[in-house]
Amino acid sequence: MKYTFKQPGLPALILALMTLPAAADTPLPGLSAPKPETPAAAPKLTALEEARAVAAKGDVAKAAAILKAAAEKGDAVAAINYGEMCLAGSGVKASAVEALQWFELAADKGNALGKFRQAQVYQAGADSVPKDEDRAQFLINAAATEGQGDAQHALGAAAEQAGRKADAASEREKHFAEALGWYEKAAAQNQPQALLAMAKFLDQGLGGAEKDPAKGMEYSFKAAQVGLLSAIMDMGSRYLQGRGIRADNVAALGWFLVAAEGGSSDGMIRLGQAYENGQGVPPNFGKAAAWYASAAKLNAPPGQFLLARLQEEGRGIEKNLVYAYVNYLLAADGGMDEAVARKQAVKAQLTPAQLKEAENLMASAAKGDPAKKK
């Protein structure tokens, strides 16, 4: 049966009152005058929010002072962020010793991230702080036990690394199972790297996890949503390969574009390859060269190699054997074996004047001059 909602009838007196015109600021009989709305007070900014706003305006020193003042009053979040500024020398004099003191204060206030930040300093070592792996491990274990996601991911990564180095299958699986346990705990807190690690473990069925690429894709997507570039790239690869989701070259390119615009040289190279091979887009060697050049500017050896190949062949870009030789040379220096043979082949075609030009370009590259990026 279909029911029809009817507006309840209003008393006749109220209806009459509602139709009467009212003098300005005069309440209707029997009704109280509406009180003017008082604008809600703007919520008070936290010290971190205030510091970020000040830093965005260019006054990093003032931002540091705001955080330090709040940290001195016991604000653990401010203490951690001020400690990081001390580590980086941002707005204050760089000091790992002072950074440790602020991280310790945060930890004493119950913020486990403070312990993890201390551990990172002891792992790296800096100025007056010698490396201390045992102390770092103790702090990471303590932070992870207290539920700190970054520390839990760190323990998972260490266990995974041990598993990949193990020779015996039983030993390998034992470490992978430990890694999975830590990754699950960190992923439950949306720790980005742990989310991506869970995706990998589910893709491959590691550590006792049931192989499930579709579920792995869900974890990868969560990590991509919070901006993890490696997860954004993974999403593009999944669409390209049809891993855990229906293959879709156009969707793959969309993810690679997001990664490229976020500064990922891998994303730039993938886009270049798509345009070169007509994968999801019409072939366009000019756009391929442009994306390879963007990756080459970030000193990515594959980008340098692929750009050099187009420069050597004159596809999508003006043929220039000098630039091709320089980019092959840079790619070879970056560890690309296939660039070694190509640089020798191109070098054999250069005149003494061109070789001199190439030497000048390499000298500029060593100084960070953008000439190498042509």
Tab-separated table of C-alpha atoms in Angstrom:
chain	number	residue	atom	x	y	z
A	1	MET	CA	0.000	0.000	0.000
A	2	LYS	CA	1.322	3.460	-0.832
A	3	TYR	CA	1.177	6.001	1.958
A	4	THR	CA	0.920	9.729	1.363
A	5	PHE	CA	2.381	12.041	3.964
A	6	LYS	CA	0.117	14.989	4.852
A	7	GLN	CA	1.248	18.150	6.581
A	8	PRO	CA	-0.498	18.333	9.986
A	9	GLY	CA	-3.002	21.179	10.124
A	10	LEU	CA	-1.979	24.312	12.047
A	11	PRO	CA	-4.373	25.891	14.534
A	12	ALA	CA	-6.454	28.626	12.911
A	13	LEU	CA	-5.141	31.299	15.340
A	14	ILE	CA	-1.544	30.589	14.401
A	15	LEU	CA	-2.422	30.636	10.712
A	16	ALA	CA	-4.064	34.039	11.143
A	17	LEU	CA	-1.093	35.410	13.025
A	18	MET	CA	1.251	34.202	10.310
A	19	THR	CA	-0.648	36.193	7.677
A	20	LEU	CA	-0.719	39.467	9.608
A	21	PRO	CA	1.887	42.064	8.669
A	22	ALA	CA	4.167	42.925	11.560
A	23	ALA	CA	5.710	46.265	12.366
A	24	ALA	CA	9.438	46.408	12.198
A	25	ASP	CA	11.121	44.758	15.206
A	26	THR	CA	7.680	44.019	16.706
A	27	PRO	CA	7.017	40.379	17.609
A	28	LEU	CA	3.763	38.778	16.618
A	29	PRO	CA	1.318	38.284	19.499
A	30	GLY	CA	2.170	35.205	21.463
A	31	LEU	CA	5.522	34.741	19.691
A	32	SER	CA	8.880	35.894	20.934
A	33	ALA	CA	11.016	38.070	18.711
A	34	PRO	CA	13.842	36.205	17.049
A	35	LYS	CA	17.195	36.960	18.605
A	36	PRO	CA	19.833	38.230	16.230
A	37	GLU	CA	22.349	35.550	15.440
A	38	THR	CA	25.722	36.044	17.036
A	39	PRO	CA	28.542	35.148	14.656
A	40	ALA	CA	30.269	32.040	15.906
A	41	ALA	CA	33.732	32.718	17.202
A	42	ALA	CA	36.453	31.410	14.916
A	43	PRO	CA	37.959	28.234	16.351
A	44	LYS	CA	41.291	28.830	18.008
A	45	LEU	CA	44.181	27.618	15.942
A	46	THR	CA	46.526	25.042	17.361
A	47	ALA	CA	50.167	26.015	17.615
A	48	LEU	CA	50.940	23.819	14.614
A	49	GLU	CA	48.189	25.411	12.512
A	50	GLU	CA	49.321	28.894	13.493
A	51	ALA	CA	52.933	28.053	12.701
A	52	ARG	CA	52.007	26.645	9.308
A	53	ALA	CA	50.026	29.775	8.460
A	54	VAL	CA	52.961	31.981	9.428
A	55	ALA	CA	55.452	29.816	7.515
A	56	ALA	CA	53.217	29.979	4.433
A	57	LYS	CA	53.706	33.746	4.507
A	58	GLY	CA	57.477	33.284	4.467
A	59	ASP	CA	58.366	33.839	8.127
A	60	VAL	CA	59.852	30.454	9.032
A	61	ALA	CA	61.741	31.829	12.037
A	62	LYS	CA	58.503	33.125	13.575
A	63	ALA	CA	56.836	29.771	12.886
A	64	ALA	CA	59.655	28.060	14.768
A	65	ALA	CA	59.260	30.469	17.673
A	66	ILE	CA	55.518	29.716	17.866
A	67	LEU	CA	56.180	25.990	18.007
A	68	LYS	CA	58.938	26.349	20.573
A	69	ALA	CA	56.736	28.430	22.857
A	70	ALA	CA	53.970	25.848	22.674
A	71	ALA	CA	56.423	22.994	23.175
A	72	GLU	CA	57.786	24.641	26.299
A	73	LYS	CA	54.243	24.582	27.659
A	74	GLY	CA	53.997	20.845	27.088
A	75	ASP	CA	52.428	20.640	23.613
A	76	ALA	CA	53.772	17.294	22.347
A	77	VAL	CA	52.787	17.879	18.714
A	78	ALA	CA	54.512	21.258	18.722
A	79	ALA	CA	57.576	19.663	20.337
A	80	ILE	CA	57.861	17.076	17.565
A	81	ASN	CA	57.482	19.658	14.818
A	82	TYR	CA	59.918	22.056	16.444
A	83	GLY	CA	62.354	19.175	16.844
A	84	GLU	CA	62.092	18.466	13.132
A	85	MET	CA	62.848	22.119	12.397
A	86	CYS	CA	65.923	21.797	14.590
A	87	LEU	CA	66.999	18.733	12.623
A	88	ALA	CA	66.567	20.480	9.286
A	89	GLY	CA	67.873	23.854	10.422
A	90	SER	CA	64.631	25.426	9.249
A	91	GLY	CA	64.041	28.765	10.951
A	92	VAL	CA	66.530	27.817	13.679
A	93	LYS	CA	70.129	26.680	13.924
A	94	ALA	CA	70.450	23.020	12.960
A	95	SER	CA	71.036	20.804	15.992
A	96	ALA	CA	70.355	17.081	16.237
A	97	VAL	CA	71.053	17.227	19.969
A	98	GLU	CA	68.346	19.819	20.540
A	99	ALA	CA	65.982	17.922	18.228
A	100	LEU	CA	66.414	14.816	20.373
A	101	GLN	CA	65.514	16.787	23.493
A	102	TRP	CA	62.234	17.944	21.969
A	103	PHE	CA	61.399	14.479	20.658
A	104	GLU	CA	62.050	13.101	24.142
A	105	LEU	CA	59.763	15.737	25.662
A	106	ALA	CA	56.994	14.671	23.287
A	107	ALA	CA	57.532	11.024	24.201
A	108	ASP	CA	57.367	11.885	27.902
A	109	LYS	CA	54.016	13.556	27.212
A	110	GLY	CA	52.707	10.274	25.829
A	111	ASN	CA	53.259	10.862	22.108
A	112	ALA	CA	54.906	7.686	20.784
A	113	LEU	CA	55.930	9.463	17.580
A	114	GLY	CA	58.539	11.218	19.706
A	115	LYS	CA	60.206	7.863	20.371
A	116	PHE	CA	60.165	6.963	16.697
A	117	ARG	CA	61.722	10.305	15.724
A	118	GLN	CA	64.459	9.751	18.311
A	119	ALA	CA	65.109	6.338	16.815
A	120	GLN	CA	65.515	7.832	13.348
A	121	VAL	CA	68.145	10.261	14.642
A	122	TYR	CA	70.083	7.463	16.311
A	123	GLN	CA	69.876	5.341	13.166
A	124	ALA	CA	71.247	8.104	10.947
A	125	GLY	CA	73.653	9.791	13.359
A	126	ALA	CA	74.286	13.509	13.065
A	127	ASP	CA	76.745	16.156	14.328
A	128	SER	CA	77.094	15.377	18.056
A	129	VAL	CA	74.813	12.337	17.975
A	130	PRO	CA	76.680	9.121	17.102
A	131	LYS	CA	74.852	6.226	15.470
A	132	ASP	CA	73.339	3.863	18.020
A	133	GLU	CA	71.414	1.045	16.333
A	134	ASP	CA	70.642	-0.755	19.597
A	135	ARG	CA	69.069	2.326	21.142
A	136	ALA	CA	67.207	3.057	17.922
A	137	GLN	CA	65.795	-0.475	17.855
A	138	PHE	CA	64.698	-0.226	21.480
A	139	LEU	CA	62.835	3.018	20.763
A	140	ILE	CA	61.204	1.644	17.613
A	141	ASN	CA	59.999	-1.433	19.503
A	142	ALA	CA	58.641	0.755	22.303
A	143	ALA	CA	56.832	3.076	19.882
A	144	ALA	CA	55.385	0.158	17.908
A	145	THR	CA	54.141	-1.501	21.094
A	146	GLU	CA	52.414	1.756	21.974
A	147	GLY	CA	50.638	1.660	18.604
A	148	GLN	CA	52.684	4.163	16.614
A	149	GLY	CA	52.051	3.415	12.928
A	150	ASP	CA	55.402	4.543	11.497
A	151	ALA	CA	57.263	2.360	13.988
A	152	GLN	CA	55.009	-0.602	13.228
A	153	HIS	CA	55.698	-0.184	9.524
A	154	ALA	CA	59.437	0.021	10.230
A	155	LEU	CA	59.342	-3.306	12.083
A	156	GLY	CA	57.325	-4.837	9.260
A	157	ALA	CA	59.829	-3.603	6.676
A	158	ALA	CA	62.747	-4.995	8.696
A	159	ALA	CA	61.036	-8.386	8.985
A	160	GLU	CA	60.239	-8.395	5.264
A	161	GLN	CA	63.866	-7.598	4.410
A	162	ALA	CA	65.021	-10.458	6.618
A	163	GLY	CA	62.578	-12.759	4.854
A	164	ARG	CA	63.870	-11.816	1.410
A	165	LYS	CA	67.431	-12.528	2.526
A	166	ALA	CA	66.587	-15.905	4.087
A	167	ASP	CA	67.642	-19.012	2.191
A	168	ALA	CA	65.278	-21.558	3.739
A	169	ALA	CA	61.619	-21.346	2.719
A	170	SER	CA	60.467	-21.948	6.302
A	171	GLU	CA	62.641	-19.113	7.604
A	172	ARG	CA	61.480	-16.839	4.812
A	173	GLU	CA	57.804	-17.449	5.554
A	174	LYS	CA	58.354	-16.935	9.277
A	175	HIS	CA	59.772	-13.474	8.651
A	176	PHE	CA	57.049	-12.665	6.117
A	177	ALA	CA	54.378	-13.675	8.636
A	178	GLU	CA	55.924	-11.331	11.201
A	179	ALA	CA	56.058	-8.555	8.619
A	180	LEU	CA	52.417	-9.093	7.704
A	181	GLY	CA	51.410	-8.811	11.348
A	182	TRP	CA	53.100	-5.433	11.731
A	183	TYR	CA	51.848	-4.185	8.374
A	184	GLU	CA	48.277	-5.073	9.335
A	185	LYS	CA	48.554	-3.063	12.548
A	186	ALA	CA	50.049	-0.043	10.807
A	187	ALA	CA	47.594	-0.240	7.895
A	188	ALA	CA	44.718	-0.217	10.374
A	189	GLN	CA	45.895	3.320	11.205
A	190	ASN	CA	46.139	4.214	7.491
A	191	GLN	CA	49.935	4.407	7.576
A	192	PRO	CA	50.582	4.951	3.835
A	193	GLN	CA	53.639	2.710	3.327
A	194	ALA	CA	52.008	-0.083	5.323
A	195	LEU	CA	48.891	0.149	3.153
A	196	LEU	CA	51.028	-0.292	0.045
A	197	ALA	CA	52.959	-3.135	1.692
A	198	MET	CA	49.665	-4.879	2.446
A	199	ALA	CA	48.745	-4.526	-1.230
A	200	LYS	CA	51.987	-6.232	-2.214
A	201	PHE	CA	51.564	-9.059	0.307
A	202	LEU	CA	48.012	-9.692	-0.870
A	203	ASP	CA	49.068	-9.593	-4.525
A	204	GLN	CA	51.670	-12.278	-3.902
A	205	GLY	CA	50.051	-14.188	-1.032
A	206	LEU	CA	53.017	-13.645	1.307
A	207	GLY	CA	53.252	-14.324	5.034
A	208	GLY	CA	50.225	-16.571	5.094
A	209	ALA	CA	47.949	-14.001	3.482
A	210	GLU	CA	45.500	-15.394	0.952
A	211	LYS	CA	46.468	-14.270	-2.535
A	212	ASP	CA	43.905	-11.633	-3.465
A	213	PRO	CA	44.998	-8.921	-5.968
A	214	ALA	CA	41.535	-7.306	-5.873
A	215	LYS	CA	41.828	-6.749	-2.131
A	216	GLY	CA	45.410	-5.637	-2.652
A	217	MET	CA	44.124	-3.003	-5.047
A	218	GLU	CA	41.874	-1.633	-2.300
A	219	TYR	CA	44.866	-1.138	-0.005
A	220	SER	CA	46.861	0.462	-2.808
A	221	PHE	CA	43.982	2.833	-3.539
A	222	LYS	CA	43.827	3.925	0.115
A	223	ALA	CA	47.554	4.707	0.057
A	224	ALA	CA	47.163	6.603	-3.220
A	225	GLN	CA	44.329	8.658	-1.747
A	226	VAL	CA	46.657	10.095	0.898
A	227	GLY	CA	49.154	11.068	-1.811
A	228	LEU	CA	51.812	8.345	-1.613
A	229	LEU	CA	53.496	8.631	-5.018
A	230	SER	CA	54.606	4.993	-5.124
A	231	ALA	CA	50.990	3.956	-4.491
A	232	ILE	CA	49.755	6.280	-7.234
A	233	MET	CA	52.237	4.632	-9.587
A	234	ASP	CA	51.090	1.218	-8.393
A	235	MET	CA	47.496	2.097	-9.241
A	236	GLY	CA	48.573	3.057	-12.749
A	237	SER	CA	50.448	-0.228	-13.131
A	238	ARG	CA	47.425	-2.179	-11.906
A	239	TYR	CA	45.215	-0.644	-14.574
A	240	LEU	CA	47.901	-1.208	-17.188
A	241	GLN	CA	48.358	-4.875	-16.243
A	242	GLY	CA	44.807	-5.682	-15.173
A	243	ARG	CA	46.122	-6.641	-11.739
A	244	GLY	CA	43.239	-6.833	-9.279
A	245	ILE	CA	41.099	-4.716	-11.566
A	246	ARG	CA	39.986	-4.634	-15.211
A	247	ALA	CA	42.766	-3.417	-17.507
A	248	ASP	CA	42.234	0.137	-18.711
A	249	ASN	CA	45.054	1.998	-20.462
A	250	VAL	CA	43.293	5.349	-20.229
A	251	ALA	CA	42.762	5.005	-16.468
A	252	ALA	CA	46.401	3.933	-16.121
A	253	LEU	CA	47.524	7.116	-17.862
A	254	GLY	CA	45.377	9.162	-15.511
A	255	TRP	CA	47.207	7.727	-12.508
A	256	PHE	CA	50.603	8.172	-14.150
A	257	LEU	CA	49.730	11.797	-14.899
A	258	VAL	CA	48.851	12.405	-11.229
A	259	ALA	CA	52.174	10.854	-10.222
A	260	ALA	CA	54.101	12.880	-12.809
A	261	GLU	CA	52.492	16.124	-11.686
A	262	GLY	CA	53.421	15.177	-8.134
A	263	GLY	CA	57.087	15.016	-9.156
A	264	SER	CA	57.492	11.311	-9.900
A	265	SER	CA	60.093	10.688	-12.603
A	266	ASP	CA	58.672	7.178	-12.991
A	267	GLY	CA	55.292	8.692	-13.817
A	268	MET	CA	56.893	10.991	-16.383
A	269	ILE	CA	58.673	8.064	-18.034
A	270	ARG	CA	55.489	5.993	-18.143
A	271	LEU	CA	53.658	8.865	-19.837
A	272	GLY	CA	56.481	9.264	-22.328
A	273	GLN	CA	56.351	5.570	-23.161
A	274	ALA	CA	52.583	5.715	-23.571
A	275	TYR	CA	52.886	8.551	-26.095
A	276	GLU	CA	55.793	6.888	-27.876
A	277	ASN	CA	54.007	3.544	-28.199
A	278	GLY	CA	50.439	4.829	-28.607
A	279	GLN	CA	49.312	3.073	-25.455
A	280	GLY	CA	45.980	4.584	-24.403
A	281	VAL	CA	46.675	7.725	-26.458
A	282	PRO	CA	47.502	8.427	-30.105
A	283	PRO	CA	51.274	8.206	-30.755
A	284	ASN	CA	52.976	11.548	-30.269
A	285	PHE	CA	56.773	11.565	-30.241
A	286	GLY	CA	56.886	15.260	-29.348
A	287	LYS	CA	54.967	14.685	-26.122
A	288	ALA	CA	57.008	11.552	-25.453
A	289	ALA	CA	60.208	13.591	-25.730
A	290	ALA	CA	58.806	16.296	-23.458
A	291	TRP	CA	57.977	13.795	-20.701
A	292	TYR	CA	61.335	12.049	-21.040
A	293	ALA	CA	63.013	15.455	-20.775
A	294	SER	CA	61.088	16.200	-17.583
A	295	ALA	CA	62.350	12.944	-16.074
A	296	ALA	CA	65.893	13.632	-17.322
A	297	LYS	CA	65.854	16.989	-15.531
A	298	LEU	CA	65.280	15.039	-12.314
A	299	ASN	CA	68.427	13.009	-13.106
A	300	ALA	CA	66.435	9.821	-13.755
A	301	PRO	CA	68.725	7.551	-15.847
A	302	PRO	CA	65.840	5.917	-17.792
A	303	GLY	CA	64.546	9.369	-18.715
A	304	GLN	CA	68.013	10.430	-19.857
A	305	PHE	CA	68.403	7.259	-21.921
A	306	LEU	CA	64.998	7.456	-23.586
A	307	LEU	CA	65.429	11.166	-24.342
A	308	ALA	CA	68.875	10.473	-25.832
A	309	ARG	CA	67.398	7.809	-28.107
A	310	LEU	CA	64.860	10.268	-29.520
A	311	GLN	CA	67.568	12.934	-29.860
A	312	GLU	CA	69.788	10.447	-31.700
A	313	GLU	CA	67.000	9.461	-34.081
A	314	GLY	CA	65.397	12.894	-34.387
A	315	ARG	CA	61.937	11.638	-33.449
A	316	GLY	CA	59.655	14.184	-31.784
A	317	ILE	CA	62.633	16.418	-31.177
A	318	GLU	CA	65.394	17.947	-33.269
A	319	LYS	CA	68.164	15.478	-34.038
A	320	ASN	CA	71.201	16.413	-31.968
A	321	LEU	CA	73.995	13.888	-31.530
A	322	VAL	CA	75.814	16.075	-28.974
A	323	TYR	CA	72.821	16.165	-26.653
A	324	ALA	CA	72.171	12.478	-27.298
A	325	TYR	CA	75.756	11.621	-26.356
A	326	VAL	CA	75.588	13.700	-23.167
A	327	ASN	CA	72.314	12.101	-22.072
A	328	TYR	CA	73.598	8.594	-22.873
A	329	LEU	CA	76.702	9.423	-20.833
A	330	LEU	CA	74.603	10.623	-17.902
A	331	ALA	CA	72.399	7.527	-18.093
A	332	ALA	CA	75.467	5.274	-18.174
A	333	ASP	CA	76.903	7.084	-15.140
A	334	GLY	CA	73.550	6.483	-13.464
A	335	GLY	CA	73.919	2.733	-13.894
A	336	MET	CA	72.087	1.980	-17.147
A	337	ASP	CA	74.138	-0.704	-18.888
A	338	GLU	CA	72.362	-0.308	-22.237
A	339	ALA	CA	73.475	3.334	-22.331
A	340	VAL	CA	77.150	2.350	-22.383
A	341	ALA	CA	77.084	0.882	-25.883
A	342	ARG	CA	74.927	3.708	-27.251
A	343	LYS	CA	77.208	6.440	-25.916
A	344	GLN	CA	80.182	4.796	-27.619
A	345	ALA	CA	78.279	4.458	-30.894
A	346	VAL	CA	77.251	8.115	-30.854
A	347	LYS	CA	80.679	9.312	-29.705
A	348	ALA	CA	82.221	7.709	-32.807
A	349	GLN	CA	80.069	10.017	-34.961
A	350	LEU	CA	81.076	13.276	-33.246
A	351	THR	CA	83.628	15.744	-34.575
A	352	PRO	CA	86.358	17.112	-32.240
A	353	ALA	CA	84.364	20.353	-31.943
A	354	GLN	CA	81.228	18.445	-30.987
A	355	LEU	CA	83.147	16.411	-28.418
A	356	LYS	CA	84.402	19.655	-26.903
A	357	GLU	CA	80.829	20.962	-26.766
A	358	ALA	CA	79.761	17.745	-25.033
A	359	GLU	CA	82.572	18.143	-22.489
A	360	ASN	CA	81.393	21.676	-21.741
A	361	LEU	CA	77.829	20.445	-21.282
A	362	MET	CA	79.001	17.739	-18.876
A	363	ALA	CA	80.993	20.325	-16.925
A	364	SER	CA	77.870	22.474	-16.697
A	365	ALA	CA	75.882	19.432	-15.590
A	366	ALA	CA	78.354	18.785	-12.794
A	367	LYS	CA	77.709	22.322	-11.559
A	368	GLY	CA	73.945	21.883	-11.757
A	369	ASP	CA	73.630	24.029	-14.867
A	370	PRO	CA	70.414	23.381	-16.806
A	371	ALA	CA	72.359	23.138	-20.053
A	372	LYS	CA	72.419	19.380	-19.691
A	373	LYS	CA	68.630	19.344	-19.770
A	374	LYS	CA	68.301	20.467	-23.377
